[in-house]
Amino acid sequence: MGSTLALKHFLAQFGHTVTVISPTNWAGWVNWLPGVKEVVDFEKDKPKAEAILDKAEWLFCLDFNIFHRTKTMTEKLKQLTCTKILIDHHQEPDVVSFDYGVSDTSKSSTCEMVYDLITGSGYADKINTEIGECIYAGVIGDTGSFRFDSAHAGVHRLTADLKARGLNHGRVHENLFDNFLENRLRFTGHVLLNRMEVFYEYNTVLIAIPKSDLMKYHIKTGDTEGLVNYPQSIQGIKFVALVIDRDEERKWSFRSKGEFDCNTFARKYFEGGGHYNASGGRSSDSLEKTVAHFKQAMKENEKLLQ
Ligand code: 5GP
């Protein structure tokens, strides 16, 4: 959401008509981002989104690199004949689907890439408060507030530049992290107490969340974001896996520290992918079966997890 809105606020200053389309609904805690009210939800507003896509001359695809990641939007994207541009930092981009683009895994975030695009174009003076907040929010999200290796020197320079242009970074942090309802914190407590398994012999933590928990605590899309990071605070833990029993699938999030390759793990066992230290995947099996599959996979990876 940060990267697409930042690009929109930039291109709009040149007179372009720009619409951000999200393949699905989004977490309520991004609703403070400037411009989010005009974002079209493809699933909810399909005729409107399709009409906009049909008229588009340029399609920018941000923060995903293969059409099927957009799920229900996939077929529509395949049909479009306009110029398609990729801006992404995930592994293994589907390059044939795009006319132009950059796919750079060394980048911390797609927001950093939008910043590069803006400054590289010679129009850094167009970076206003809206663009600064959108870019900073995405950088914070993807670097774990500057803690991951991906927060390279350029990311700190970017931040200094945004600050010099008037960014109120405290406001962004408050909007991102101090903006939840009580139920989410209680749900987090419940999950850490009752749904977390620690496998010290594999330096691994598994959290499996049944649908009944989501219903009991009124958990909405995005409320589970960040949950996968908590177990990383346990001494010696190298790999964290979180699975949530969603209506349509069992959705996995994987995080690792150091030398364990989450991208390969997600691709090999759970039809997923992402980055080396952060990836995701899915399964059509029941929660019970997918957890059993994970435990088997964990055992197969015993050596790599040491
Ligand atoms: P998260 O756990 O935060 O949902 O995702 C972590 C990273 O993995 C993100 O960069 C996300 O784009 C990527 N990712 C999540 N799920 C999938 C998936 O099913 N397939 C692929 N290729 N990447 C995923």
Short mmCIF file of N, CA and C in Angstrom, two decimals, residues 21 63 92 119 150 162 200 251 298:
data_model
loop_
_atom_site.label_atom_id
_atom_site.label_comp_id
_atom_site.label_asym_id
_atom_site.label_seq_id
_atom_site.Cartn_x
_atom_site.Cartn_y
_atom_site.Cartn_z
N ILE A 21 -5.08 -0.09 -7.39
CA ILE A 21 -6.03 -1.21 -7.25
C ILE A 21 -5.38 -2.26 -6.38
N ASP A 63 5.54 -4.72 -5.67
CA ASP A 63 5.69 -5.60 -4.50
C ASP A 63 5.16 -7.02 -4.72
N GLU A 92 12.98 -14.58 -7.90
CA GLU A 92 12.43 -15.30 -9.05
C GLU A 92 11.24 -14.60 -9.74
N THR A 119 14.02 9.81 -7.10
CA THR A 119 15.27 10.59 -7.04
C THR A 119 16.07 10.39 -8.33
N SER A 150 18.46 -6.12 5.64
CA SER A 150 18.04 -5.37 4.45
C SER A 150 18.11 -3.86 4.67
N LEU A 162 14.32 11.93 3.75
CA LEU A 162 12.89 12.18 3.99
C LEU A 162 12.72 13.10 5.19
N TYR A 200 13.24 -26.88 20.59
CA TYR A 200 14.62 -26.40 20.79
C TYR A 200 15.63 -27.21 20.00
N LYS A 251 -2.68 -20.44 5.50
CA LYS A 251 -1.69 -19.47 5.03
C LYS A 251 -0.48 -19.47 5.97
N MET A 298 10.31 -29.92 8.86
CA MET A 298 11.28 -29.42 9.86
C MET A 298 12.32 -30.51 10.16
#
